[in-house]
Short mmCIF file of C-alpha atoms in Angstrom, two decimals:
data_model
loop_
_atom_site.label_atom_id
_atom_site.label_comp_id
_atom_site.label_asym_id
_atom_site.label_seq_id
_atom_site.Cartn_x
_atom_site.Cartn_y
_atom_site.Cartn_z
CA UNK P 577 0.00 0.00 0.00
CA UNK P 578 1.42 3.10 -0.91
CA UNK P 579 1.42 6.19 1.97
CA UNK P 580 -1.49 7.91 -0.32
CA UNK P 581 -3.46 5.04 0.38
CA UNK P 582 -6.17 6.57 2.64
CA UNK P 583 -6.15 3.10 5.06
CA UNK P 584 -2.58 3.42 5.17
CA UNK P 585 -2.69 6.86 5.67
CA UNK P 586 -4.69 6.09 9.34
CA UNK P 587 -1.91 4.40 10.49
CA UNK P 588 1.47 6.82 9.93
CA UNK P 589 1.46 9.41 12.59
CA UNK P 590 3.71 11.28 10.56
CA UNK P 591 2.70 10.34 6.61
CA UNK P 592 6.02 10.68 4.32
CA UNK P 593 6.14 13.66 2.18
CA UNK P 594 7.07 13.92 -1.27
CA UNK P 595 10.03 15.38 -1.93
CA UNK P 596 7.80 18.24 -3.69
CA UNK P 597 5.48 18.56 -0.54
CA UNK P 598 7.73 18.76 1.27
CA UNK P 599 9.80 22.00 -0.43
CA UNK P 600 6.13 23.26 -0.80
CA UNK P 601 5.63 23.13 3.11
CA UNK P 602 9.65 24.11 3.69
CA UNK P 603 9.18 27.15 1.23
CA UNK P 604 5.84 28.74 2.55
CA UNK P 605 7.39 28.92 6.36
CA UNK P 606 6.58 32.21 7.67
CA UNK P 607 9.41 34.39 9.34
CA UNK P 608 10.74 37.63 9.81
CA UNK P 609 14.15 38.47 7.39
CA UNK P 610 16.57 41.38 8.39
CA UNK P 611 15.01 44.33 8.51
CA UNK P 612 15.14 47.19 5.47
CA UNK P 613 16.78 50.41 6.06
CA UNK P 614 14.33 53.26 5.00
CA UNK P 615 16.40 54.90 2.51
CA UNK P 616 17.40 51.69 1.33
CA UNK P 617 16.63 51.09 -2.63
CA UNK P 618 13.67 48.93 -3.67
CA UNK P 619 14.98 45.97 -5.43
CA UNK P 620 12.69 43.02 -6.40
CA UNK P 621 13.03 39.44 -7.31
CA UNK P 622 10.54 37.90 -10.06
CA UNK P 623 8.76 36.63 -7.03
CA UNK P 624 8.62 40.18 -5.80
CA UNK P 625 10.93 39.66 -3.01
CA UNK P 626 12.90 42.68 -1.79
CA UNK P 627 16.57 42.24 -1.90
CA UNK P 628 19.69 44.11 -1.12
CA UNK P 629 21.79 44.33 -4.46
CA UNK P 630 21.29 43.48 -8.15
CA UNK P 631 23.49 40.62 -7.85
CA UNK P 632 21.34 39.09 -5.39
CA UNK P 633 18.05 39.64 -7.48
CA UNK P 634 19.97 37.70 -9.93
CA UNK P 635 20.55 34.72 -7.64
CA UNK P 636 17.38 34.53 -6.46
CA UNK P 637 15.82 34.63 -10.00
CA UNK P 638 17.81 32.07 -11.29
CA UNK P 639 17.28 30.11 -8.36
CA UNK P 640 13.35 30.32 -8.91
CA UNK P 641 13.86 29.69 -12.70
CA UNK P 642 15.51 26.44 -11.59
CA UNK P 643 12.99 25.55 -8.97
CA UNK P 644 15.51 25.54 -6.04
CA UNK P 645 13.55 26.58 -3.01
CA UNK P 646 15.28 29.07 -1.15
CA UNK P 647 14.76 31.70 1.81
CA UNK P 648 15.63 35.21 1.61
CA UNK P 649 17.62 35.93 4.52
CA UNK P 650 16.28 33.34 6.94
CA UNK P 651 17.05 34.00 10.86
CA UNK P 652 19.74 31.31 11.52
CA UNK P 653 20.76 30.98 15.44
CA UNK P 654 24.42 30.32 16.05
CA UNK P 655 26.74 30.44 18.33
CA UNK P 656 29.44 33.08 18.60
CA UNK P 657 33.38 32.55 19.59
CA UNK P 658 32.83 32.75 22.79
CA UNK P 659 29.64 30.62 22.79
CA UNK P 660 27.21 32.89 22.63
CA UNK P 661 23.39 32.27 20.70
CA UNK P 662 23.42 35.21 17.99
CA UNK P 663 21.07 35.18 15.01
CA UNK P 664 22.17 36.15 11.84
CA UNK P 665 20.45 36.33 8.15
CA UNK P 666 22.37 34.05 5.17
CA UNK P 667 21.35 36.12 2.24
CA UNK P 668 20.57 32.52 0.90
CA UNK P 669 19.03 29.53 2.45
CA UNK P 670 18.53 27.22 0.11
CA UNK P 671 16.70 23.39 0.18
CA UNK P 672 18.87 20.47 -1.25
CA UNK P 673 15.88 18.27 -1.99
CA UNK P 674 17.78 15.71 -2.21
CA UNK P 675 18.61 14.90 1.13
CA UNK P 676 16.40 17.74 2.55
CA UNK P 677 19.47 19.68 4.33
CA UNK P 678 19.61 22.99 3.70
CA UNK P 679 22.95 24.76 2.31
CA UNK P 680 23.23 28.53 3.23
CA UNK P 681 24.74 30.83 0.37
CA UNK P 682 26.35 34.18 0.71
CA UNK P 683 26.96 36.44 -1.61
CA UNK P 684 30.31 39.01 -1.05
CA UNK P 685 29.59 41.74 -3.43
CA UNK P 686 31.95 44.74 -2.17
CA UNK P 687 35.24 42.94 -2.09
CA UNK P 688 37.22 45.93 -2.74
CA UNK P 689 35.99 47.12 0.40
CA UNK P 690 38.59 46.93 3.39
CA UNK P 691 36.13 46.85 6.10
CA UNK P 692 33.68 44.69 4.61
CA UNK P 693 36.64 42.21 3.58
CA UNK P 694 37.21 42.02 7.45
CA UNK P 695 33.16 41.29 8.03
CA UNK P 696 33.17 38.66 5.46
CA UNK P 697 36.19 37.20 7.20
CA UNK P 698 34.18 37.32 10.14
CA UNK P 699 31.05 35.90 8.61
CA UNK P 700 33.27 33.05 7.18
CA UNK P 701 34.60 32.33 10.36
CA UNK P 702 31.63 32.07 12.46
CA UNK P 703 29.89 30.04 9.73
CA UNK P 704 32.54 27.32 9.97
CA UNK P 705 32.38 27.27 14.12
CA UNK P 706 28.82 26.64 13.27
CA UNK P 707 29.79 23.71 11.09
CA UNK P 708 29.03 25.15 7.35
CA UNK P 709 31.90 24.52 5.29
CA UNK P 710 32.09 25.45 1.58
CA UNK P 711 31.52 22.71 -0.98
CA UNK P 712 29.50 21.01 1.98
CA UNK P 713 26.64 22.95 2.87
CA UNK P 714 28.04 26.26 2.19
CA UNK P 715 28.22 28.01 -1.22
CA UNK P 716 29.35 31.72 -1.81
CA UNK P 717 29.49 34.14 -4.89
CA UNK P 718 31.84 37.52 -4.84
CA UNK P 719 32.31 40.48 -6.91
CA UNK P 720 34.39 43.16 -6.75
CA UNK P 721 34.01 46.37 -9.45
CA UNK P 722 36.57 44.70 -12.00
CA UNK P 723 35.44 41.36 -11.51
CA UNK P 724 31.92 41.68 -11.83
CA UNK P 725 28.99 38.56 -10.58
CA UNK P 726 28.80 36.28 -13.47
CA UNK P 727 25.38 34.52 -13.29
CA UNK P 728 26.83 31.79 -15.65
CA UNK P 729 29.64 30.89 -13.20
CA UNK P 730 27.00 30.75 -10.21
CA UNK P 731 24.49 28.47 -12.69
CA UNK P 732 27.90 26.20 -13.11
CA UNK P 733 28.45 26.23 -9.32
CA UNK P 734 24.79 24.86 -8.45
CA UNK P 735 24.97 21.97 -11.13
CA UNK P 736 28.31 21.29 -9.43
CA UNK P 737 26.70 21.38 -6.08
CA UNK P 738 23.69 19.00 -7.02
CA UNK P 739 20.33 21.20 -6.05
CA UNK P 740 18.92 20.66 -9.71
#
């Protein structure tokens, strides 16, 4: 009997979800991203999602157009150096569907930036002590004013990764 299988269905406390029901259910979570500046441009995703740069709106378009469910800065608790619960907002949390883990992604768009170089250090640092490592659950993009986002690379760099 399969778990549709509404006599079946009596019996599993917790019935097995597809693998689309369940990106369906992990997608339309409710929460509360970082919060907008109010001189902060409007930027929109397909989806109508605000984001913070152009790069961004590309990732999470090509994302959608790929059918990789993501969150927009999702509230992530973690723990500090010195052991202390902060929360802090991924620009991306995406689904692997796959084995339903979730990967965060960060973009790094103002590398020629000295202080937010040392932030992204930071970010890098506290996102391994949390046990995100790139190529594992981790991915990141960068830019820099010479070395612009390439959307192809990043398109390259989730076919590597295995969410599609």
């Amino acid at each position: 009997l399969s778990e549709k299988n509404p006599v079946r269905r009596r019996f599993l406390k917790n019935p097995i979800l597809s693998d689309k029901d369940f990106a369906a259910a992990w997608q339309s979570l409710e929460y509360k991203g970082k919060p907008f500046e109010n001189d902060f441009p409007e930027l929109r995703t397909d989806k109508g999602e605000r984001v913070r740069s152009k790069s961004e709106m590309l990732i999470a378009n090509k994302l959608a157009a790929l059918g990789i469910p993501y969150r927009y800065e999702f509230p992530h608790q973690m723990r500090d150096r010195h052991g202390f619960k902060i929360t802090v907002y991924p620009d991306f949390t995406i689904l692997n569907r796959t084995n339903r883990s979730e990967i965060i992604l960060e973009h790094f768009g103002r590398l020629e930036d000295p202080e937010y170089i040392a932030a992204s250090l930071s970010k890098l640092d506290l996102y391994s002590r949390n046990g995100y490592f790139p190529g594992k659950n981790f991915l990141f993009t960068m830019e820099t004013n010479r070395n612009p986002f390439d959307i192809r690379l990043f398109e390259k760099q989730i076919r590597i990764s295995g969410l599609f």
